[in-house]
XYZ file of C-alpha atoms in Angstrom:
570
model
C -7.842 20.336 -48.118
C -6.673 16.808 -47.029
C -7.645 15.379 -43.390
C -5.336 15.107 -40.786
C -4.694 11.849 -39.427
C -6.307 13.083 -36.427
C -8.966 13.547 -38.601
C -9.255 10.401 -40.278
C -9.356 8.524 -37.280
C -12.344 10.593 -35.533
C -14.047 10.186 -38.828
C -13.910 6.147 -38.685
C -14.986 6.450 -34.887
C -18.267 8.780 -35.634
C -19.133 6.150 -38.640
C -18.917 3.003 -36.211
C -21.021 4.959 -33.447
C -18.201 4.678 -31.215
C -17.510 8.913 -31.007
C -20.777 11.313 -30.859
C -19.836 14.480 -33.150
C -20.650 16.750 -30.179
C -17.603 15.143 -28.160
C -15.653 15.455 -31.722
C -16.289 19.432 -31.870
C -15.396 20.210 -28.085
C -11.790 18.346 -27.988
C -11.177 20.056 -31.726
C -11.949 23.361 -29.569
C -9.439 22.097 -26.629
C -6.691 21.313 -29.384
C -6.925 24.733 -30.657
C -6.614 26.141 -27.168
C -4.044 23.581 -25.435
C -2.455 21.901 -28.705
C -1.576 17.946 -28.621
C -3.096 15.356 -30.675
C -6.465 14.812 -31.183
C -6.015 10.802 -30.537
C -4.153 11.599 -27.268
C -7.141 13.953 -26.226
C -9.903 11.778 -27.494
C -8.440 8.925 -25.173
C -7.667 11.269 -22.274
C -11.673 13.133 -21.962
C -12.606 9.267 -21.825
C -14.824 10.058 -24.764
C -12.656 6.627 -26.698
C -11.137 3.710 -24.839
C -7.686 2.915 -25.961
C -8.854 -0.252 -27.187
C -11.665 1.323 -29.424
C -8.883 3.888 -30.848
C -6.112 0.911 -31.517
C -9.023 -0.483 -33.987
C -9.711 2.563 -35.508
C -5.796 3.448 -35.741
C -5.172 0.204 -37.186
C -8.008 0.258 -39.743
C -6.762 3.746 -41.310
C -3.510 2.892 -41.840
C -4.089 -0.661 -42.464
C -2.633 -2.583 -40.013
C -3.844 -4.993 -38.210
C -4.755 -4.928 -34.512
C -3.372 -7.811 -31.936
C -4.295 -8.871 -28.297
C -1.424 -9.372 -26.327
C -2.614 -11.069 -23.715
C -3.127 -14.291 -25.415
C 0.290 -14.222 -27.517
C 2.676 -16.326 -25.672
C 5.787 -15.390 -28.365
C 9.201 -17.944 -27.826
C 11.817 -16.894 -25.716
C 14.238 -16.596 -28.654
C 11.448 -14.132 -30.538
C 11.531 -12.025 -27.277
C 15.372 -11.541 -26.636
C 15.518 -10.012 -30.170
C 14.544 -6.663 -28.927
C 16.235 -5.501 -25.487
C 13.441 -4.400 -23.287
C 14.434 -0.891 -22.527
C 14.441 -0.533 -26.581
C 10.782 -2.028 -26.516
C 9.651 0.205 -23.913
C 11.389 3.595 -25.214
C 9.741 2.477 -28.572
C 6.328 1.543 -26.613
C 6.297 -1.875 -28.539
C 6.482 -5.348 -27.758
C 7.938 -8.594 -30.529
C 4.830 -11.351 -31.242
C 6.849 -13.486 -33.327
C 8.974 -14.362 -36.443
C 8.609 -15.604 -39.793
C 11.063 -16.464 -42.209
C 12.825 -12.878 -42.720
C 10.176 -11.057 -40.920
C 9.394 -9.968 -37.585
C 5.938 -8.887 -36.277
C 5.710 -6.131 -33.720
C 2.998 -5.125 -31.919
C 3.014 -1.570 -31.817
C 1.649 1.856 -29.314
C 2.169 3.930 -32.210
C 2.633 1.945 -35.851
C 3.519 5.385 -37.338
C 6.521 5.677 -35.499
C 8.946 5.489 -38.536
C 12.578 5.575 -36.390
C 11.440 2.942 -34.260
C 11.105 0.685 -37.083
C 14.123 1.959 -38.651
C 15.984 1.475 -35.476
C 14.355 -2.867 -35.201
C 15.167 -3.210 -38.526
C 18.768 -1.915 -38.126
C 18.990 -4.039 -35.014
C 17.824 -7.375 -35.957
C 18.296 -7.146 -39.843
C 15.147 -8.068 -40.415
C 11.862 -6.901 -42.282
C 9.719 -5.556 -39.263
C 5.575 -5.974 -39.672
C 3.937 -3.687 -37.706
C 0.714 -4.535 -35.688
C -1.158 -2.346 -33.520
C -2.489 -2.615 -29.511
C -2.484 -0.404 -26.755
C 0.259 0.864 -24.510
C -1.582 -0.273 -21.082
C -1.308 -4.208 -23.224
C 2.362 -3.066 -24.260
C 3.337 -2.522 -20.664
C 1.746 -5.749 -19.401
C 3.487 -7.808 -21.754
C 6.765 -6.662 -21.286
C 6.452 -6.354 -17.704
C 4.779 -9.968 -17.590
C 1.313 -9.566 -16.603
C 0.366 -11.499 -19.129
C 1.673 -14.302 -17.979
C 2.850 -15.646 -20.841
C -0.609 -15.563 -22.860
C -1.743 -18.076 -19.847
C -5.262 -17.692 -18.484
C -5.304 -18.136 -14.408
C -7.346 -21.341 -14.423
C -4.657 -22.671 -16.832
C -1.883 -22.361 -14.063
C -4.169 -23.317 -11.349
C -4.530 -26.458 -12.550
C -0.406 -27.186 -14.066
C 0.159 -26.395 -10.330
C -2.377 -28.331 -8.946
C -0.598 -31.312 -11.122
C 2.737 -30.160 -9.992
C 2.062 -29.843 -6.174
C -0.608 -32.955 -6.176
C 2.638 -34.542 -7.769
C 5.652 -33.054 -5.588
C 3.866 -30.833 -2.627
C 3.127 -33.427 0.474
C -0.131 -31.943 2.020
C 0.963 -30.821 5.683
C -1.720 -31.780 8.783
C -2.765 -29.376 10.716
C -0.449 -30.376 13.690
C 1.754 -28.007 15.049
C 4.247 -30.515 16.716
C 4.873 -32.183 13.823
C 5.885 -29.466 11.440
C 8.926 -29.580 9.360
C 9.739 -26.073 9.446
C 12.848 -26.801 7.202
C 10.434 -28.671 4.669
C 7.878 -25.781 4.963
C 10.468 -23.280 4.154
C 11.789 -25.372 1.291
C 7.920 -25.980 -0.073
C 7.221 -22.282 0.176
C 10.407 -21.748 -2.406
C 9.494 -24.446 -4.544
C 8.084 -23.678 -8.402
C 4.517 -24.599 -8.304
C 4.163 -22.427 -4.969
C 5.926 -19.550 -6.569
C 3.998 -18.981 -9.957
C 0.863 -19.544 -7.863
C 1.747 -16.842 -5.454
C 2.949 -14.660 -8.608
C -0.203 -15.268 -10.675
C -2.396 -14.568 -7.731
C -0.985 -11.173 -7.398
C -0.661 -9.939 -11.165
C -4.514 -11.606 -11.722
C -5.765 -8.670 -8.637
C -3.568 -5.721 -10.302
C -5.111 -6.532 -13.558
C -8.154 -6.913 -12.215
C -7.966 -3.539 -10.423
C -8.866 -5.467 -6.671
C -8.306 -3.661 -3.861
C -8.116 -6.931 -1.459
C -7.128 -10.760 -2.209
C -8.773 -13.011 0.090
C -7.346 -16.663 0.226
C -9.891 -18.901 2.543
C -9.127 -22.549 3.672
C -12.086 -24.825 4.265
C -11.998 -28.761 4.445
C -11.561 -29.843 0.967
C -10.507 -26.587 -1.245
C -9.087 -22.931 -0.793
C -11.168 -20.466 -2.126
C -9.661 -17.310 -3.803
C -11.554 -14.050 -3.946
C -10.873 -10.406 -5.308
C -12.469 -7.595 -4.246
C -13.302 -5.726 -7.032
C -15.069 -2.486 -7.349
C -15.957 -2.567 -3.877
C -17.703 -6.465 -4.418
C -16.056 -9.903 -3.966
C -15.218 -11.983 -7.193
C -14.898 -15.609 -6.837
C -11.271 -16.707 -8.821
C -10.368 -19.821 -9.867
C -8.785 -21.409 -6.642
C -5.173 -22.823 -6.106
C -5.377 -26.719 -5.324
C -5.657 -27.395 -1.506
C -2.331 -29.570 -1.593
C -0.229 -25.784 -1.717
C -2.371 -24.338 1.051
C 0.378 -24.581 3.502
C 3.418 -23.699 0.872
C 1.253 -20.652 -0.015
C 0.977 -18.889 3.362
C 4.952 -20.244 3.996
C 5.904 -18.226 0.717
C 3.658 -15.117 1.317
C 5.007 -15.175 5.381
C 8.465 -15.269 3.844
C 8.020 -12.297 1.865
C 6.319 -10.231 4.147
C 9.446 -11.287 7.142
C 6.698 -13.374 9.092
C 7.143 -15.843 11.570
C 6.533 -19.256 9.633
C 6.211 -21.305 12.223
C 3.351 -19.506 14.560
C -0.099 -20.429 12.982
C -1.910 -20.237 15.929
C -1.847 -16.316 16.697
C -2.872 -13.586 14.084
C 0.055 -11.738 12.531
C 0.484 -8.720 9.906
C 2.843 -7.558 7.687
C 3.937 -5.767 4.708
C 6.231 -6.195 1.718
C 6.023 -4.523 -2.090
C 6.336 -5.497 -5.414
C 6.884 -4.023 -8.812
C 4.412 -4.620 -11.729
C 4.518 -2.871 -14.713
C 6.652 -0.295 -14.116
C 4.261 0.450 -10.860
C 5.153 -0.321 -6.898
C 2.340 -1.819 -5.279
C 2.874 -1.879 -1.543
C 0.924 -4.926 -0.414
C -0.688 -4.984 3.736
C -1.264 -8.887 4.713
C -2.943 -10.065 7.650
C -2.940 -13.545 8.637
C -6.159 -14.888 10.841
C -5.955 -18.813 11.959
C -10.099 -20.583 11.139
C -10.842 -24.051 12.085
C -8.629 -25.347 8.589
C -5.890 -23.484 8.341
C -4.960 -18.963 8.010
C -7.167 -17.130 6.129
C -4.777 -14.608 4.120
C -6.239 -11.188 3.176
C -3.786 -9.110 1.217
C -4.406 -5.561 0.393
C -3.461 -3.937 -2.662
C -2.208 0.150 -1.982
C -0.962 1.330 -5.174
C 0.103 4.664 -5.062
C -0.111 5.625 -8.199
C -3.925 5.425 -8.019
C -3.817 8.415 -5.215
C -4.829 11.515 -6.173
C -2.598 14.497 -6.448
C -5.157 16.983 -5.214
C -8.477 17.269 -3.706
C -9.139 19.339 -7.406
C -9.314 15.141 -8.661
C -11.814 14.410 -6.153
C -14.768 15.526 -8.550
C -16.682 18.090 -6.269
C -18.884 21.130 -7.959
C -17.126 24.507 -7.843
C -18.985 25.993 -4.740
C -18.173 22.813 -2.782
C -14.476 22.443 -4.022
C -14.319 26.444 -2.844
C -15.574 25.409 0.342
C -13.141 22.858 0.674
C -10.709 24.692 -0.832
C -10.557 27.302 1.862
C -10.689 24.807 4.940
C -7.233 23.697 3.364
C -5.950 26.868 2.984
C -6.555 27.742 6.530
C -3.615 28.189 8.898
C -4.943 25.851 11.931
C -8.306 24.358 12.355
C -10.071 20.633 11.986
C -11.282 19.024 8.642
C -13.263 15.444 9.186
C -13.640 13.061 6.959
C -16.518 10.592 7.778
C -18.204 7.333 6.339
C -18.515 3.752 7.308
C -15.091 1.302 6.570
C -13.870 1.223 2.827
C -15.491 4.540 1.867
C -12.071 6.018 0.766
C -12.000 8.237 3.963
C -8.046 8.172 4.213
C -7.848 7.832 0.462
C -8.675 11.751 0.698
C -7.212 13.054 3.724
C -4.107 11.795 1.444
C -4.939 13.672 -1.610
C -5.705 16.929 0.936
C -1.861 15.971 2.070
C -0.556 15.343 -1.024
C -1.752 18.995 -1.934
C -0.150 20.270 1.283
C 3.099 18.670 1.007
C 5.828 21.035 0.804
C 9.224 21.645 2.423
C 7.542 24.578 4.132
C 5.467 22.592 6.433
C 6.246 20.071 8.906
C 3.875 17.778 8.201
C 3.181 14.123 10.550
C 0.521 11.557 10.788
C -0.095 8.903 13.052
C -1.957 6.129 11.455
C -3.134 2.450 12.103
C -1.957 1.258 10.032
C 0.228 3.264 7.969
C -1.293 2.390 4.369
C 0.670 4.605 1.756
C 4.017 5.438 2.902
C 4.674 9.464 1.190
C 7.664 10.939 0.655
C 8.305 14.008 2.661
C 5.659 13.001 5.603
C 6.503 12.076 8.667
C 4.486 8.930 9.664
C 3.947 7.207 12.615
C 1.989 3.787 13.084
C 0.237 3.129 16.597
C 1.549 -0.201 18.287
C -0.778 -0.163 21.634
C 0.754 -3.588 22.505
C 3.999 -1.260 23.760
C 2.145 1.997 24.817
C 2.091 3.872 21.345
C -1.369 4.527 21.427
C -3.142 7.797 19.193
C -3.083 9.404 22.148
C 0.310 9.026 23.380
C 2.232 9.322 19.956
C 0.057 12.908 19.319
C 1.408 14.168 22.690
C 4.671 13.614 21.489
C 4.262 14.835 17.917
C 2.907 17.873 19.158
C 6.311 18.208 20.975
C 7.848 17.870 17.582
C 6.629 21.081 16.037
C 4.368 20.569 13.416
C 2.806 22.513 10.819
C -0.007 19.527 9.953
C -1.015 16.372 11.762
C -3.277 13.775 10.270
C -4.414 11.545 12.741
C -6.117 8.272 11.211
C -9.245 8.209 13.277
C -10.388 9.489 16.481
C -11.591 6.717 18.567
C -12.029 7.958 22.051
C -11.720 11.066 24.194
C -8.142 11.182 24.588
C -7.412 11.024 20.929
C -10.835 13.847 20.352
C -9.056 16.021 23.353
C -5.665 16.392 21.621
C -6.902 16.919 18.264
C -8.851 19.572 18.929
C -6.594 21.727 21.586
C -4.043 20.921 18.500
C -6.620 22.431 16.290
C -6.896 25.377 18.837
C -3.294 25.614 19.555
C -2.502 26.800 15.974
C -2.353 23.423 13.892
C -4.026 22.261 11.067
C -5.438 18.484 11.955
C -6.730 15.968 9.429
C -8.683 13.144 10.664
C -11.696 10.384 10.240
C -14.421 8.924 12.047
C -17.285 6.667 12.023
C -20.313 8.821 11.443
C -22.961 8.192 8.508
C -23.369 12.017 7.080
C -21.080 14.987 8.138
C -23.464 16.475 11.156
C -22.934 13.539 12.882
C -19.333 14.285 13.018
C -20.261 17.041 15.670
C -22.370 15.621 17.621
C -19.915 12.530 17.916
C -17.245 14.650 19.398
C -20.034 15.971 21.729
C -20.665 12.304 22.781
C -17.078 11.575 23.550
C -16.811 14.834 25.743
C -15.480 17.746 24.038
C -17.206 20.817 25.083
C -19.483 22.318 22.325
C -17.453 26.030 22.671
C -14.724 23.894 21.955
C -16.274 22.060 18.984
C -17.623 25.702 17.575
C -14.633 27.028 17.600
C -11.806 23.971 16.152
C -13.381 22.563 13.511
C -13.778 24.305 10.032
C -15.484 21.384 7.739
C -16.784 18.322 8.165
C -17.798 15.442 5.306
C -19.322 12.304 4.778
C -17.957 10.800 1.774
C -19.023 7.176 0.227
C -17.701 5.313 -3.130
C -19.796 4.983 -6.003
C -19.141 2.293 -8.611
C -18.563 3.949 -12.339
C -20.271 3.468 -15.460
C -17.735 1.470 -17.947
C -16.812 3.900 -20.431
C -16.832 1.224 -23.275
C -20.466 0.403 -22.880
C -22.552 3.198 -21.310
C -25.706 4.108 -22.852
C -28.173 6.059 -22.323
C -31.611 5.372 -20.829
C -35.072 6.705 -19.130
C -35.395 4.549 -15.770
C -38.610 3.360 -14.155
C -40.388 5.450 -11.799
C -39.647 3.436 -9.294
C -36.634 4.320 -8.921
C -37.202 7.940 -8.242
C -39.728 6.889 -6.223
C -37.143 5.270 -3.851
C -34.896 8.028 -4.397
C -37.812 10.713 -2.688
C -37.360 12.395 -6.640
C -40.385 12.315 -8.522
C -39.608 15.463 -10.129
C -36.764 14.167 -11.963
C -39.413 11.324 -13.801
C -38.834 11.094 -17.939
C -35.076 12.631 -17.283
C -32.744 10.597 -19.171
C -29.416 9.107 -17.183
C -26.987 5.986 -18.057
C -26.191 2.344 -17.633
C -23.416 0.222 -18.575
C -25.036 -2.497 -20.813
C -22.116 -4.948 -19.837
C -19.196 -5.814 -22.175
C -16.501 -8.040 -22.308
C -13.991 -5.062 -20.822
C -16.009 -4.851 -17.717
C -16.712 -9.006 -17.566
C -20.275 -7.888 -17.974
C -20.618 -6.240 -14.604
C -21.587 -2.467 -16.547
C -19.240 -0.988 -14.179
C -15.386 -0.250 -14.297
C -13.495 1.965 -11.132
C -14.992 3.887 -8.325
C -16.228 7.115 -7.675
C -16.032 9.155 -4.270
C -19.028 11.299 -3.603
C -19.075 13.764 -1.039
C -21.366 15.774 1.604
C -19.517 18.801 2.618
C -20.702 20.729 5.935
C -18.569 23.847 6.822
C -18.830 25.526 10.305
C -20.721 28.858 9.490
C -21.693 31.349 12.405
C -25.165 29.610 12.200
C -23.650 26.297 12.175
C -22.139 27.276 15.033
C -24.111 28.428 17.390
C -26.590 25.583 16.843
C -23.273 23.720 18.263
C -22.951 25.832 21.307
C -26.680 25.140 21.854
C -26.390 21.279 21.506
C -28.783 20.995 18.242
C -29.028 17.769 16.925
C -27.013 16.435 14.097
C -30.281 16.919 12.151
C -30.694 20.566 12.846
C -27.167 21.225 11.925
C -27.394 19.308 8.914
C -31.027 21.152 7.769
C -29.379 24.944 8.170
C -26.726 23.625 6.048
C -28.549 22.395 3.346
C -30.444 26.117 3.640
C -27.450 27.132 3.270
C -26.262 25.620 0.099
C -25.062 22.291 1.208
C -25.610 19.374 -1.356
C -26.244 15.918 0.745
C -24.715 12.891 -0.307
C -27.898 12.121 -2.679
C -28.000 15.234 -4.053
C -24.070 15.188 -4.880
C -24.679 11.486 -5.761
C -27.868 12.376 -8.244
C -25.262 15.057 -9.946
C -22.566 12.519 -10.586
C -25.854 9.873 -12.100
C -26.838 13.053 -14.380
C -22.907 13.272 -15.773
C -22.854 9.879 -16.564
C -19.943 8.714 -13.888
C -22.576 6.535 -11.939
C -26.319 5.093 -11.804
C -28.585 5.943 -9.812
C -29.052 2.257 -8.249
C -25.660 3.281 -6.922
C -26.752 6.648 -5.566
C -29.791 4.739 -3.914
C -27.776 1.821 -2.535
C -24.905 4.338 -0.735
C -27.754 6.862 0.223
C -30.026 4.523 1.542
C -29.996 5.393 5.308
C -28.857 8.988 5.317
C -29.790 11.781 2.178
């Protein structure tokens, strides 16, 4: 009996060592159960990148594969296919030859979307293959034109070292007119543009944009780390921060006070909301720009990647009719990220749900949000004693900070709500005794809050070059794990996906500490956070380095991750 193209392709995979026949046999099982297409499956387990599968696709049917991003096809070669055509069809034109037209194709199979080019342009369509993810980037732009980012740093350090006249840093003598002009101007604008597409295709969660004497340096943050870009010429310093003030509504003029705002943009078919804070240094504003996209939240706490006694844990404390779930961790550990995806789950016209945030970082459709302004009097504490005036079902406030804030949330707790909130604890015991410290009475404590976490962000093994390995002993040494010597875990060996670094996207891992009757009267008692975290653990609870050794065996994350999150508290 013939192979399936399906069939075919997984063969070509297992032969070029990029698909183990194990992983082969369990998604053949799940298209038996489920249905769908065995390339669609292979891609979606993560078993084969989309990249490796384009290859393999294009070397069974004979076609050859094409990298977008460094085709920079003519104008007139791109207007020859309307772009709601090329993104119904999931393809994208590369450029034409005498009668014929080359196309680089999702899906060079698709026999009606040929038909329909051909029909359209009268011309003999060629077929190449690529990925949709380098489909969508080209149409939308990312791509930028097949240009690398050092190439338009340095036609627009020509450009503005030929038209931009570099501004002193003299407030008097500013030409505001001129410095709204420059911040319009070509140069300042494909800069600006450039700078933003290079962090969504990098994945950054922040752009930082430093002045010093001579240069501007430009920074992603990446994975958690800063990444050193190639820098816009100092000459457009002053343009830049006019054009990214102008599209966040700032004040152009005032450089000598901090100031924050918002705006959003659209890149590949995705709305990134962008947060921007302006802080004036000794040579100018230092511009950090964060990157929410909210496509990246998760639509459940199911996402979050817990084992199945902790996710029923969880699971319940959600479920509950009032009560208080905490979320701790140190800054940038994804702490709101979740209470989000536990919202997310809980949004429904049922419930009145509100939050009061600072600021507000993803803006969700059906919440209610609030964002603190102390400068007026809209403090945590004031805007929750007016929320709970508002009758609400849910209230996430973004962190407790001080007793006020602590003494609301948990008589809301008490009172029949369900509250959501962070705060600034290393492990989840020491979420208890923090409320203790600010003055909530341990009866009180005991009896308001159902679960408690500590939650920190892993970096993931890249897919596309994981391997496995046996580490050194030292490492389970520093770990406190000599049992687990001679196991075998994973690296990333480094490839040109993940720019070397062995690691592509983040991974939350999570302690999770729920109030049991022996939790609880340890709180009544005043135990330390230690106590209450050692009857946990008798009681089942995983620590962070236990959940975090778990993820290292699955292959999501190393364990010189584990060790470098877990290093003070396991």
């Amino acid at each position: 009996m013939a192979k399936s193209f399906g069939e075919r392709i997984a063969d070509v995979l297992i032969e070029d060592g990029l698909l183990l026949p194990a992983q082969l046999e369990e998604v053949t099982a799940l298209q038996k159960q489920q249905g769908g297409r065995i390339v669609k499956l292979l891609t979606s387990k993560g078993y084969v990148t989309e990249q490796d599968m384009a290859i393999s696709m294009g070397r069974c049917l004979d076609v050859p594969p094409i990298n977008l991003a460094k085709v920079h096809p003519p104008e007139e070669v791109v207007n020859l296919i309307p772009k709601e055509i090329a993104r119904a069809h999931k393809l994208a034109p590369v450029c034409k030859l005498g009668s014929k037209l080359f196309v680089a194709m999702a899906d060079p199979m698709n026999v009606l979307a040929i038909d329909d080019l051909r029909q359209r342009t009268k011309l003999e369509i060629v077929p190449m293959i690529t990925t949709e993810k380098a489909i969508e980037d080209a149409l939308a732009g990312v791509n930028t034109g097949g240009m690398a980012m050092d190439e338009v740093m340095r036609d627009a350090a020509e450009e503005a070292n030929a038209g931009v006249e570099e501004i002193k840093d003299k407030s008097d003598n500013l030409d505001l007119d001129k410095l709204r002009g420059q911040g319009d101007e070509g140069p300042v604008i494909k800069v600006v543009n450039m700078i933003l597409v290079q962090a969504i295709k990098e994945k950054a969660s922040d752009i930082h944009i430093e002045p010093f004497e001579k240069s501007i340096k430009l920074r992603y943050r990446v994975d958690g780390n800063l990444v050193e870009a190639s820098s816009p010429p100092k000459a457009l310093q002053l343009p830049m921060a006019s054009r990214i003030k102008i599209l966040a509504g700032l004040d152009i003029a005032e450089r000598r006070l901090p100031q924050d705002g918002r705006f959003r943009i659209r890149v590949a078919g995705k709305e990134i909301d962008l947060r921007i804070s302006f802080l004036p240094t000794v040579y100018g504003e230092k511009i950090v720009i964060r990157l929410l996209d909210k496509s990246a939240l998760s639509g459940s706490v199911q996402s979050l990647g817990l084992d199945e006694r902790t996710m029923g844990i969880f699971q319940r404390a959600i479920d509950a009719p009032h009560g208080m779930i905490l979320v701790t961790g140190p800054t940038g550990s994804g702490k709101t990220t979740t209470l989000y995806s536990v919202l997310q789950e809980l949004n429904n016209p049922e419930y009145n749900i509100v939050t009061v945030e600072d600021p507000v970082e993803y803006q969700l459709v059906g919440i209610n949000q609030v964002a603190v302004k102390p400068d007026i009097g809209l403090t945590f504490g004031s805007a929750l004693r007016s929320i709970l005036r508002q009758d609400p079902d849910i209230v996430m406030i973004g962190e407790i900070r001080d007793q006020e804030t602590a003494d609301i949330a948990v008589k809301a707790a008490l009172t029949g709500h369900q509250v959501l909130s962070t705060l600034h604890t290393n492990d989840a015991a020491g979420a208890i005794s923090r409320l203790d410290d600010m003055g909530i009475e341990p009866f009180l404590i005991s009896s308001s809050v159902l679960l408690t976490c500590a939650q920190r962000l892993v970096r993931r093994i890249c897919p596309n070059c994981k391997e496995e390995f046996i580490p050194e002993p030292d490492v389970f040494e520093k770990l406190e794990t000599p049992e687990l010597i001679g196991e075998r875990f994973y690296r990333g060996a480094g490839c040109e996906r993940c720019k070397g670094r062995g690691y592509a996207g983040r991974a939350a891992v999570l302690e999770v500490l729920p109030v049991s009757e022996a939790v609880r009267k340890l709180i009544v008692k005043r135990a330390s956070a230690s106590m209450i975290k050692n009857q946990a653990v008798q009681e089942g609870m995983k620590t962070l380095r236990m959940a975090g050794i778990d993820k290292a065996r699955e292959g999501i994350t190393t364990l010189e991750e584990v060790l470098r999150v877990t290093s003070e508290d396991h």
